[in-house]
Coordinates of C-alpha atoms in Angstrom, one line a residue:
Chain A
M1 CA 112.4 25.1 138.4
R2 CA 112.2 28.8 137.7
W3 CA 116.0 28.8 137.1
W4 CA 115.6 25.9 134.7
L5 CA 112.8 27.6 132.8
Q6 CA 114.8 30.8 132.6
A7 CA 117.9 29.0 131.5
H8 CA 115.9 27.3 128.7
R9 CA 114.4 30.7 127.6
A10 CA 110.9 29.5 128.2
S11 CA 109.5 33.0 127.8
T12 CA 111.0 33.3 124.3
V13 CA 109.6 29.9 123.3
A14 CA 106.2 31.0 124.6
A15 CA 106.4 34.3 122.7
V16 CA 107.3 32.4 119.4
A17 CA 104.5 30.0 120.0
I18 CA 102.0 32.8 120.3
G19 CA 103.6 34.6 117.4
L20 CA 103.1 31.5 115.3
G21 CA 99.5 31.5 116.2
M22 CA 99.1 35.2 115.3
A23 CA 101.0 34.7 112.0
A24 CA 98.9 31.7 111.1
W25 CA 95.7 33.7 111.9
L26 CA 96.9 36.5 109.6
A27 CA 97.6 34.0 106.9
A28 CA 94.3 32.2 107.3
S29 CA 92.3 35.5 107.4
G30 CA 94.1 36.7 104.2
S31 CA 95.6 39.8 105.9
A32 CA 99.2 38.9 105.4
I33 CA 101.7 36.1 104.6
Q34 CA 99.8 35.3 101.4
G35 CA 101.3 33.8 98.2
A36 CA 102.4 30.4 97.2
M37 CA 105.6 29.1 95.7
A38 CA 105.8 26.6 92.8
S39 CA 108.4 23.9 92.8
P40 CA 110.7 24.4 89.8
I41 CA 110.5 20.7 89.3
A42 CA 106.7 20.2 89.6
A43 CA 104.9 22.6 87.3
G44 CA 101.5 23.4 88.7
S45 CA 102.4 22.9 92.3
A46 CA 101.7 25.7 94.7
I47 CA 103.1 25.6 98.2
P48 CA 101.7 28.4 100.5
I49 CA 104.4 30.4 102.1
A50 CA 102.6 30.1 105.4
L51 CA 103.5 26.4 105.6
W52 CA 107.0 27.4 106.5
L53 CA 106.0 29.4 109.6
P54 CA 106.2 26.4 112.0
L55 CA 109.9 26.2 111.3
A56 CA 110.5 29.3 113.4
F57 CA 108.9 27.6 116.4
V58 CA 110.8 24.4 115.8
A59 CA 114.1 26.2 115.5
T60 CA 113.4 28.2 118.7
L61 CA 112.5 25.0 120.5
C62 CA 115.7 23.3 119.3
W63 CA 117.7 26.3 120.5
S64 CA 115.9 26.3 123.9
C65 CA 116.3 22.5 124.4
S66 CA 120.0 22.6 123.4
I67 CA 120.9 25.7 125.4
D68 CA 122.9 23.7 128.0
D69 CA 124.2 20.9 125.7
E70 CA 127.8 22.1 125.8
R71 CA 127.7 23.1 129.5
S72 CA 129.5 21.0 132.0
A73 CA 126.4 21.0 134.2
R74 CA 124.8 18.8 131.6
T75 CA 127.7 16.4 130.9
I76 CA 128.4 15.6 134.5
A77 CA 124.9 15.7 135.8
I78 CA 123.9 12.7 137.9
R79 CA 120.1 13.1 137.3
S80 CA 118.8 13.4 133.8
D81 CA 116.5 16.2 133.1
R82 CA 114.9 14.3 130.1
P83 CA 111.4 14.0 131.7
L84 CA 111.5 17.7 132.5
L85 CA 112.6 18.5 128.9
A86 CA 109.9 16.3 127.5
G87 CA 107.3 18.1 129.7
F88 CA 108.7 21.4 128.5
V89 CA 108.4 20.4 124.8
A90 CA 104.9 19.0 125.4
T91 CA 103.8 22.3 127.1
A92 CA 105.3 24.4 124.3
V93 CA 103.5 22.3 121.7
A94 CA 100.3 22.6 123.6
L95 CA 100.7 26.3 123.8
A96 CA 101.4 26.5 120.1
L97 CA 98.4 24.5 119.3
L98 CA 96.3 26.6 121.6
A99 CA 97.6 29.7 119.8
L100 CA 96.7 28.2 116.5
L101 CA 93.0 27.7 117.5
P102 CA 91.9 31.2 116.2
A103 CA 93.5 30.4 112.9
L104 CA 91.8 27.0 112.8
A105 CA 88.5 28.6 113.6
T106 CA 88.6 30.5 110.3
Q107 CA 88.5 27.1 108.6
A108 CA 90.7 28.6 105.9
D109 CA 93.0 26.4 103.9
P110 CA 96.5 27.0 105.3
S111 CA 95.6 26.9 109.0
A112 CA 95.1 23.2 109.2
A113 CA 98.3 22.6 107.3
I114 CA 100.2 25.0 109.5
T115 CA 98.9 23.1 112.6
R116 CA 99.9 19.8 111.1
N117 CA 103.4 21.0 110.2
A118 CA 103.8 22.6 113.7
A119 CA 103.0 19.2 115.3
G120 CA 104.9 17.0 112.9
L121 CA 108.0 19.1 112.6
T122 CA 108.1 19.6 116.4
G123 CA 108.1 15.8 116.7
L124 CA 110.7 15.4 114.0
A125 CA 113.2 17.8 115.6
P126 CA 113.5 16.1 119.0
L127 CA 114.0 12.8 117.3
A128 CA 116.8 14.2 115.2
R129 CA 118.2 16.1 118.2
L130 CA 118.8 12.9 120.1
R131 CA 121.2 11.9 117.3
V132 CA 122.8 15.0 116.0
G133 CA 122.2 17.8 118.6
G134 CA 120.0 20.9 118.5
A135 CA 121.8 22.6 115.6
G136 CA 121.8 19.5 113.4
A137 CA 118.1 18.9 114.3
S138 CA 117.0 22.3 113.3
A139 CA 119.1 22.1 110.1
I140 CA 117.7 18.7 109.2
T141 CA 114.1 19.9 109.8
A142 CA 114.7 22.9 107.6
A143 CA 116.4 20.9 104.9
Y144 CA 113.7 18.3 104.9
L145 CA 111.0 20.9 104.5
A146 CA 112.9 22.5 101.6
L147 CA 113.5 19.2 99.9
A148 CA 109.8 18.2 100.4
A149 CA 108.8 21.5 98.7
L150 CA 111.4 21.0 95.9
L151 CA 111.2 17.3 95.2
G152 CA 108.0 16.1 96.8
A153 CA 105.4 18.6 95.7
R154 CA 103.1 17.6 92.9
P155 CA 100.5 19.5 90.9
Q156 CA 97.1 20.4 92.4
G157 CA 98.2 20.2 96.0
A158 CA 99.3 16.5 95.9
A159 CA 102.6 15.4 97.3
A160 CA 104.8 12.4 97.4
W161 CA 104.2 10.0 100.3
W162 CA 107.3 11.2 102.2
A163 CA 106.6 14.9 101.6
W164 CA 103.6 15.2 104.0
P165 CA 104.5 18.9 105.1
V166 CA 103.5 20.1 101.6
A167 CA 100.5 17.9 101.1
E168 CA 96.9 19.2 101.2
P169 CA 95.5 20.1 104.6
V170 CA 92.9 17.4 104.3
D171 CA 95.5 14.7 103.6
A172 CA 94.9 11.9 106.2
W173 CA 98.3 10.3 105.7
G174 CA 100.0 13.7 106.4
A175 CA 98.0 14.3 109.5
G176 CA 98.7 10.7 110.8
V177 CA 102.4 11.0 110.2
A178 CA 102.5 14.4 112.0
V179 CA 100.7 13.1 115.0
A180 CA 102.9 9.9 115.1
L181 CA 106.0 12.0 114.8
L182 CA 104.9 14.3 117.6
V183 CA 104.2 11.3 120.0
L184 CA 107.4 9.6 119.1
G185 CA 109.4 12.8 119.6
L186 CA 107.9 13.4 123.0
L187 CA 108.4 9.8 124.1
A188 CA 112.0 9.7 122.8
T189 CA 112.8 13.0 124.6
A190 CA 111.3 11.6 127.8
S191 CA 112.7 8.1 127.8
D192 CA 116.2 8.6 126.3
P193 CA 118.5 7.8 129.2
R194 CA 121.5 9.6 127.7
A195 CA 122.3 12.8 129.4
V196 CA 123.8 14.4 126.3
P197 CA 123.2 14.1 122.6
W198 CA 125.5 11.9 120.6
P199 CA 128.1 14.3 119.3
R200 CA 128.6 15.9 122.8
R201 CA 128.6 12.5 124.4
A202 CA 131.4 11.3 122.1
A203 CA 133.4 14.5 122.8
A204 CA 132.8 14.1 126.6
T205 CA 133.9 10.5 126.5
R206 CA 137.0 11.4 124.7
W207 CA 137.8 14.1 127.2
R208 CA 137.3 11.8 130.1
T209 CA 139.6 9.1 128.7
Chain B
M1 CA 155.9 25.5 107.2
T2 CA 157.0 22.2 105.7
R3 CA 155.2 20.4 102.9
R4 CA 154.0 17.8 105.4
D5 CA 152.6 20.6 107.6
R6 CA 150.8 22.0 104.6
V7 CA 149.3 18.6 103.7
G8 CA 148.3 18.3 107.3
V9 CA 146.5 21.7 107.3
V10 CA 144.6 20.7 104.1
A11 CA 143.7 17.3 105.6
W12 CA 142.4 19.1 108.7
H13 CA 140.4 21.4 106.6
L14 CA 138.8 18.5 104.7
R15 CA 138.2 16.5 107.9
T16 CA 136.4 19.4 109.6
E17 CA 134.6 20.4 106.5
P18 CA 130.9 19.4 106.8
A19 CA 130.4 19.9 103.0
C20 CA 132.9 17.1 102.5
W21 CA 130.9 14.7 104.7
L22 CA 127.8 15.8 102.9
L23 CA 129.3 15.6 99.4
P24 CA 127.6 12.3 98.4
A25 CA 124.2 13.6 99.6
S26 CA 124.8 16.9 97.9
V27 CA 125.6 15.2 94.6
V28 CA 122.5 13.0 94.8
L29 CA 120.2 15.8 95.7
G30 CA 121.7 18.1 93.1
Y31 CA 121.4 15.4 90.5
L32 CA 117.7 14.8 91.4
A33 CA 117.0 18.6 91.2
A34 CA 118.8 18.8 87.8
M35 CA 116.9 15.8 86.5
G36 CA 113.6 17.0 87.8
I37 CA 113.7 20.3 85.9
E38 CA 111.7 20.1 82.8
G39 CA 114.2 20.2 79.9
T40 CA 113.7 21.2 76.3
V41 CA 113.7 18.7 73.4
H42 CA 115.7 20.8 71.1
R43 CA 119.2 19.1 71.5
Y44 CA 120.4 22.6 72.3
P45 CA 123.6 22.5 74.5
L46 CA 122.7 25.7 76.4
A47 CA 119.2 24.4 77.3
D48 CA 120.7 21.2 78.6
A49 CA 123.4 23.1 80.6
V50 CA 120.7 25.3 82.1
R51 CA 118.8 22.1 83.3
A52 CA 122.0 20.8 84.8
H53 CA 122.5 24.2 86.5
G54 CA 119.2 23.6 88.4
S55 CA 121.3 21.7 91.0
I56 CA 122.2 25.1 92.4
I57 CA 118.8 25.2 94.0
V58 CA 119.9 22.5 96.3
L59 CA 123.6 23.1 96.5
A60 CA 123.5 26.7 97.5
P61 CA 121.3 26.2 100.6
L62 CA 123.4 23.1 101.6
G63 CA 126.6 25.2 101.2
A64 CA 125.2 28.0 103.3
G65 CA 124.1 25.5 105.9
C66 CA 127.5 23.8 106.0
A67 CA 129.3 27.2 106.4
A68 CA 126.9 28.2 109.2
W69 CA 127.7 24.9 110.9
R70 CA 131.4 25.5 110.6
A71 CA 131.2 29.0 111.9
G72 CA 129.0 27.7 114.7
R73 CA 131.9 25.5 115.9
Y74 CA 134.0 28.5 116.6
R75 CA 131.0 30.1 118.2
R76 CA 130.3 27.2 120.5
G77 CA 134.0 27.3 121.5
G78 CA 133.7 31.0 122.3
W79 CA 136.3 31.9 119.7
H80 CA 134.1 34.5 118.2
Q81 CA 134.5 36.6 121.4
R82 CA 138.2 36.2 121.8
R83 CA 141.1 38.0 120.3
W84 CA 143.1 35.9 118.0
P85 CA 146.7 36.4 116.8
R86 CA 145.2 36.6 113.3
S87 CA 142.0 38.4 112.5
H88 CA 138.8 36.4 112.4
A89 CA 138.3 37.3 108.8
R90 CA 141.7 35.8 107.9
R91 CA 140.6 32.6 109.6
A92 CA 137.2 32.7 107.9
A93 CA 138.5 33.2 104.3
P94 CA 139.9 29.7 103.7
E95 CA 136.9 28.1 105.3
I96 CA 134.4 29.9 103.2
L97 CA 136.5 29.2 100.1
S98 CA 136.9 25.5 100.9
T99 CA 133.1 25.0 101.6
A100 CA 132.3 26.8 98.3
A101 CA 134.9 24.7 96.4
V102 CA 133.4 21.5 97.7
Q103 CA 129.9 22.6 96.7
L104 CA 131.3 23.5 93.3
V105 CA 132.7 20.0 92.9
A106 CA 129.2 18.7 93.8
Y107 CA 127.8 20.9 91.2
L108 CA 130.2 19.6 88.5
V109 CA 129.6 16.0 89.4
A110 CA 125.8 16.5 89.5
A111 CA 125.9 18.2 86.1
L112 CA 128.0 15.5 84.6
A113 CA 125.8 12.8 86.1
A114 CA 122.8 14.5 84.5
A115 CA 124.5 14.5 81.1
P116 CA 123.6 11.0 79.9
R117 CA 119.9 11.9 79.8
S118 CA 120.8 14.8 77.5
D119 CA 120.5 14.3 73.8
A120 CA 123.0 17.1 73.1
P121 CA 126.6 16.3 72.1
G122 CA 129.4 17.4 74.5
L123 CA 129.3 18.1 78.2
P124 CA 126.4 20.0 79.7
L125 CA 128.6 22.7 81.0
E126 CA 128.7 26.3 79.9
P127 CA 131.4 28.7 81.1
Q128 CA 128.9 31.4 81.8
L129 CA 126.8 29.1 83.9
L130 CA 129.9 27.8 85.7
L131 CA 130.8 31.4 86.6
V132 CA 127.3 32.0 87.9
A133 CA 127.4 28.8 89.9
A134 CA 130.8 29.5 91.4
A135 CA 129.8 33.1 92.4
S136 CA 126.4 32.0 93.8
L137 CA 127.9 29.2 95.9
L138 CA 130.6 31.6 97.2
G139 CA 128.1 34.3 98.0
W140 CA 125.6 32.0 99.8
T141 CA 128.5 30.2 101.6
A142 CA 130.0 33.5 102.9
L143 CA 126.5 34.7 104.0
G144 CA 125.9 31.4 105.8
Y145 CA 129.3 31.7 107.5
A146 CA 128.5 35.2 108.6
V147 CA 125.1 34.3 110.0
G148 CA 126.6 31.2 111.7
W149 CA 129.3 33.4 113.2
W150 CA 126.8 35.8 114.8
V151 CA 123.8 33.7 115.5
R152 CA 123.5 30.4 117.5
P153 CA 123.6 27.4 115.1
E154 CA 120.1 26.2 116.1
L155 CA 118.7 29.4 114.7
A156 CA 121.4 30.2 112.1
M157 CA 121.2 26.9 110.2
P158 CA 117.4 26.8 109.4
T159 CA 117.6 30.5 108.6
V160 CA 120.3 30.2 106.0
I161 CA 119.0 26.9 104.5
L162 CA 115.4 28.1 104.1
G163 CA 116.4 31.7 103.4
S164 CA 118.7 30.8 100.6
Y165 CA 116.2 28.3 99.2
L166 CA 113.4 30.8 99.2
A167 CA 115.7 33.5 97.8
I168 CA 116.6 31.3 94.8
V169 CA 113.2 29.7 94.1
F170 CA 110.6 32.3 95.1
P171 CA 111.6 35.3 92.9
D172 CA 110.8 33.2 89.8
A173 CA 107.1 34.1 90.2
I174 CA 107.1 37.6 91.6
E175 CA 107.4 41.2 90.4
P176 CA 109.2 43.5 89.7
L177 CA 110.7 41.3 87.0
W178 CA 114.3 42.3 87.8
V179 CA 114.1 40.3 91.1
R180 CA 113.8 37.1 88.9
H181 CA 117.1 37.8 87.2
L182 CA 119.2 38.1 90.3
A183 CA 118.8 34.5 91.5
G184 CA 120.8 33.1 88.5
T185 CA 118.7 30.0 87.9
Y186 CA 117.5 30.7 84.3
L187 CA 114.7 28.2 84.7
G188 CA 112.9 27.9 81.4
C189 CA 115.8 29.1 79.3
C190 CA 116.2 28.6 76.3
S191 CA 114.7 27.7 72.9
P192 CA 117.3 27.1 70.2
D193 CA 117.0 30.7 68.8
R194 CA 117.7 32.3 72.2
I195 CA 120.7 32.6 74.6
I196 CA 121.0 34.0 78.1
D197 CA 121.3 37.7 78.0
P198 CA 124.8 38.6 79.0
V199 CA 123.5 41.2 81.6
A200 CA 121.6 38.4 83.3
V201 CA 124.9 36.6 83.8
R202 CA 126.8 39.7 85.0
A203 CA 124.1 40.8 87.5
P204 CA 123.9 37.7 89.7
V205 CA 127.7 37.3 89.6
L206 CA 128.2 40.9 90.7
L207 CA 125.6 40.6 93.5
A208 CA 126.9 37.2 94.7
L209 CA 130.5 38.6 94.8
G210 CA 129.3 41.6 96.7
V211 CA 127.4 39.4 99.2
A212 CA 130.5 37.2 99.5
M213 CA 132.7 40.1 100.3
A214 CA 130.1 41.5 102.8
G215 CA 129.7 38.2 104.5
W216 CA 133.5 37.9 104.9
L217 CA 133.7 41.4 106.3
V218 CA 130.8 40.9 108.8
V219 CA 132.9 38.1 110.4
A220 CA 135.5 40.7 111.4
A221 CA 133.0 43.2 112.7
R222 CA 133.5 42.4 116.4
E223 CA 137.2 43.4 116.0
R224 CA 136.7 46.3 113.7
A225 CA 133.3 47.9 113.7
W226 CA 133.9 49.7 110.4
T227 CA 133.8 46.4 108.5
A228 CA 130.1 46.1 109.2
L229 CA 129.5 49.5 107.6
A230 CA 131.7 48.5 104.7
A231 CA 129.7 45.3 104.3
V232 CA 126.4 47.3 104.1
A233 CA 127.9 49.7 101.6
I234 CA 129.2 46.9 99.4
V235 CA 125.9 45.1 99.3
A236 CA 124.1 48.4 98.6
V237 CA 126.4 49.3 95.7
T238 CA 126.6 45.8 94.1
A239 CA 122.8 45.3 94.5
S240 CA 122.1 48.7 92.9
A241 CA 124.5 48.0 90.0
A242 CA 123.1 44.5 89.5
V243 CA 119.5 45.8 89.5
A244 CA 120.4 48.5 87.0
Q245 CA 121.8 45.9 84.7
V246 CA 118.7 43.7 84.5
D247 CA 116.0 46.3 85.0
H248 CA 115.1 46.5 81.3
L249 CA 114.7 42.7 80.9
G250 CA 111.3 41.0 80.4
P251 CA 110.1 37.9 82.3
D252 CA 112.8 35.7 80.7
P253 CA 116.5 36.7 80.8
I254 CA 117.0 35.9 77.1
A255 CA 118.5 37.5 74.0
P256 CA 118.5 36.4 70.3
R257 CA 121.0 33.8 69.5
L258 CA 123.7 35.1 67.2
G259 CA 125.9 32.1 66.8
T260 CA 127.2 30.7 63.5
V261 CA 124.7 28.9 61.3
A262 CA 125.6 26.2 58.9
C263 CA 124.2 26.7 55.3
Q264 CA 123.9 24.4 52.4
G265 CA 122.3 24.3 48.9
T266 CA 120.8 27.0 46.6
E267 CA 117.2 27.8 45.7
P268 CA 116.8 28.0 48.6
T269 CA 119.9 28.1 50.8
V270 CA 119.0 26.4 54.0
C271 CA 120.8 27.6 57.2
T272 CA 120.4 25.7 60.5
W273 CA 122.0 25.6 63.9
P274 CA 125.0 23.3 64.2
E275 CA 123.0 20.9 66.4
Q276 CA 120.4 20.5 63.6
E277 CA 123.0 19.1 61.2
D278 CA 121.2 15.7 60.9
D279 CA 117.9 17.4 60.0
R280 CA 119.3 19.9 57.4
D281 CA 118.8 17.7 54.3
H282 CA 115.2 16.9 55.2
I283 CA 114.4 20.6 55.9
A284 CA 116.0 21.6 52.6
E285 CA 114.1 19.0 50.7
V286 CA 110.7 20.0 52.2
A287 CA 111.6 23.7 51.9
R288 CA 112.4 23.2 48.2
S289 CA 109.0 21.6 47.4
T290 CA 107.1 24.1 49.5
L291 CA 108.7 27.1 47.8
A292 CA 108.0 25.5 44.4
R293 CA 104.3 25.3 45.4
W294 CA 104.2 28.8 46.6
S295 CA 105.9 30.0 43.4
A296 CA 103.2 28.1 41.4
A297 CA 100.5 29.8 43.4
G298 CA 101.9 33.2 42.6
L299 CA 103.6 34.0 45.9
E300 CA 107.0 35.6 46.2
V301 CA 109.5 33.1 47.4
P302 CA 112.7 33.8 49.4
D303 CA 116.2 32.7 48.3
R304 CA 117.1 31.6 51.8
V305 CA 115.5 29.8 54.7
S306 CA 117.4 30.4 58.0
V307 CA 116.9 29.7 61.7
R308 CA 118.1 33.3 62.4
P309 CA 118.0 36.6 60.6
V310 CA 121.1 37.3 58.5
A311 CA 122.2 40.9 58.0
D312 CA 122.4 41.1 54.2
D313 CA 120.1 41.8 51.2
V314 CA 119.2 38.2 50.4
P315 CA 115.4 37.7 50.9
T316 CA 115.2 35.3 53.9
I317 CA 112.5 33.5 55.8
V318 CA 113.3 32.9 59.4
I319 CA 112.0 29.5 60.7
F320 CA 111.9 27.7 64.0
V321 CA 111.9 23.9 63.8
A322 CA 112.0 21.2 66.5
P323 CA 114.5 18.3 66.2
Q324 CA 113.6 15.6 63.7
P325 CA 110.7 17.6 62.3
T326 CA 107.9 16.1 60.2
E327 CA 107.1 17.4 56.8
S328 CA 104.0 19.3 58.1
E329 CA 106.0 20.8 60.9
I330 CA 108.5 22.2 58.4
V331 CA 105.7 23.5 56.2
R332 CA 104.1 25.2 59.2
A333 CA 107.5 26.7 60.2
L334 CA 107.9 28.1 56.7
A335 CA 104.4 29.5 56.8
A336 CA 105.1 31.1 60.2
G337 CA 108.3 32.6 58.8
A338 CA 106.4 34.0 55.8
V339 CA 103.5 35.5 58.0
P340 CA 105.2 36.3 61.3
F341 CA 103.4 36.2 64.6
L342 CA 102.2 39.5 66.0
D343 CA 104.5 41.3 68.4
C344 CA 102.9 44.6 69.2
P345 CA 104.1 46.6 72.2
G346 CA 100.7 48.2 72.8
G347 CA 98.7 44.9 72.8
I348 CA 97.6 42.6 70.1
P349 CA 94.4 43.6 68.1
I350 CA 92.2 40.5 68.0
E351 CA 90.9 41.1 64.5
L352 CA 94.5 41.4 63.1
S353 CA 95.5 38.3 65.1
D354 CA 92.7 36.3 63.5
A355 CA 93.6 37.6 60.1
S356 CA 97.3 36.7 60.6
D357 CA 96.3 33.2 61.7
S358 CA 94.1 32.8 58.6
A359 CA 96.9 34.1 56.4
R360 CA 99.4 31.7 57.9
G361 CA 96.9 28.8 57.4
V362 CA 96.5 29.8 53.7
V363 CA 100.2 30.0 53.1
A364 CA 100.7 26.6 54.9
V365 CA 97.9 24.9 52.8
L366 CA 99.3 26.5 49.6
G367 CA 102.7 25.0 50.6
G368 CA 101.2 21.5 50.9
L369 CA 99.7 21.2 54.4
D370 CA 96.7 18.9 54.6
P371 CA 93.7 21.2 55.4
S372 CA 92.3 18.6 57.8
E373 CA 95.4 19.1 60.0
L374 CA 94.5 22.8 60.1
V375 CA 91.1 22.0 61.6
A376 CA 92.8 20.0 64.3
S377 CA 95.4 22.5 65.2
D378 CA 93.8 25.9 64.6
G379 CA 90.1 25.1 65.0
P380 CA 87.2 24.9 62.6
E381 CA 86.7 28.7 62.4
I382 CA 90.2 29.5 61.1
A383 CA 90.0 26.4 58.9
A384 CA 86.8 27.8 57.4
Q385 CA 88.3 31.2 56.8
V386 CA 91.3 29.5 55.1
A387 CA 88.9 27.5 52.9
R388 CA 87.1 30.7 51.8
A389 CA 90.5 32.4 51.0
Q390 CA 91.6 29.3 49.1
A391 CA 88.4 29.4 47.0
A392 CA 88.9 33.1 46.2
D393 CA 90.6 34.6 43.1
P394 CA 94.4 33.9 43.3
A395 CA 95.3 37.5 42.5
A396 CA 93.0 38.9 45.2
R397 CA 94.3 36.3 47.7
T398 CA 97.9 37.2 47.0
E399 CA 97.2 40.8 47.4
W400 CA 95.3 40.1 50.7
L401 CA 98.3 38.1 52.0
A402 CA 100.7 40.9 51.2
R403 CA 98.4 43.4 53.0
V404 CA 98.1 41.1 56.1
V405 CA 101.9 40.7 56.3
E406 CA 102.3 44.5 56.1
A407 CA 99.6 45.0 58.8
V408 CA 101.3 42.5 61.0
T409 CA 104.7 44.1 60.5
T410 CA 103.3 47.6 61.3
C411 CA 100.8 46.5 64.0
A412 CA 98.0 48.2 62.1
P413 CA 94.8 48.7 64.2
R414 CA 92.6 47.2 61.5
A415 CA 92.9 44.0 59.6
P416 CA 92.5 43.9 55.8
E417 CA 89.2 42.5 54.5
P418 CA 89.6 38.8 53.5
P419 CA 89.1 37.9 49.8
G420 CA 85.8 36.4 48.7

């Protein structure tokens, strides 16, 4: 187990989760990471820069989960480590949410949105990872966030229905989608019987035949 | 290498090029970005081309991501740590170029697809914007490739996608102002009497080419360490040169438009931009009647009405009119040309600003504008001042108007006393 955690860079993931919490607290308390960005398309929109912070955690988690994707140990393994991986992701998310508590305690605007995005994007990435691998998943999550900010943002904090990461923190739809994505992501990671994500599996199959 | 081999190499490049697979998505997203950007309604080809150029906001991050992905393939295979018969940089060059070329194709298709919405004649493509787009795509692609070469793709791809997106969009709202002019997006440019300042084209191109060269060199840094130093030096030199170019610009990277104007008629001669050809007769007709009224009221009238200043001795009023202007819009444009808006470097004196608004209103009403329109547009206070000036002695009113124009031109600290 210790070897598995070491191989998956658990300490780095934990450090980034705590770093996310600290950065969110700095943003919420107004000490740093201030400022907002308008979409060039939607005049009057203002997306706080702090909303992008969870992406660092998501990318690190993708990196950690995919660390043995191309290793032969994964492709020829008899027993899937999916439940272990799902437990690892759930623990990492729990740690990140715990680290975000001081920011949430300030009740400042961006903290709730950062927490929502951390949960939702962390759910989205494992779902994408099952289809396209870790690199693709982190790229899709980043591209989705950028497109939501560019095309989905609306004036006065509103957002298109699909652009929940840039919606207002009090938006119930956004919070619901984030929680649903997180649950789905964890369930998919735990229950998927495939030992390797799709691109690797295709490559492995080709190699075997 | 036979021709068949060469075709095979090109086919392999295209097959392994993620930008090719993403081309339809790139075109659609680039098109959506271009269409989403608020355009002008001036039928000005440059303004429409700038709107189409907005697709770069999407295409540059996608290109950087694709390049990082492609470099990541070599990384996953461990090739970045091995010695090759050819240098890594030689292998990287065609891959960077092919990714940038595919993104440029996406840019062209997105720009052309956005064209039907445009009212302007011709294609919404400007050579200077194409140059900026090509250089930007090359720069971001090379940077993405370099990051993908050195960093695991799970971390490299979000870094380059979000990093490039933020670097393009975020500077538009921050200071110092020169930061805004290095992204090469030109959002908000241009009204028909303005063009993109040539230095605002040169600077982003220079910086992007420097970044492209640096990114390419960084790929070779494991074999030859000096290339990393060379990359840093190139970025430092090109960034310094680019900043020095745009340091003097204001919030918008614009310069006066100096293109050819088409003139017609006499008393007055009316000169408009080529794209205003359909409106020229209407503008001339209204200008003629307005100047006749001014002349009857004892005001000096110009011999020419033009959309841009002309360097000769002919007395000229410079006007700014929207497409398909109404009669009152033309009269207001003539009044604004006769009594220019204040442009004082040390701040605008409020008293003088009010006086110039009143003078502009008086001139517009004398030219035939309905005073009730003035109440709606300038407010009851200015309208009341205009009414008082209208009721005053014509000679005193004319003298006051001349003194206001002089005060506006010289940015005098005090406004002349109104007549009556």
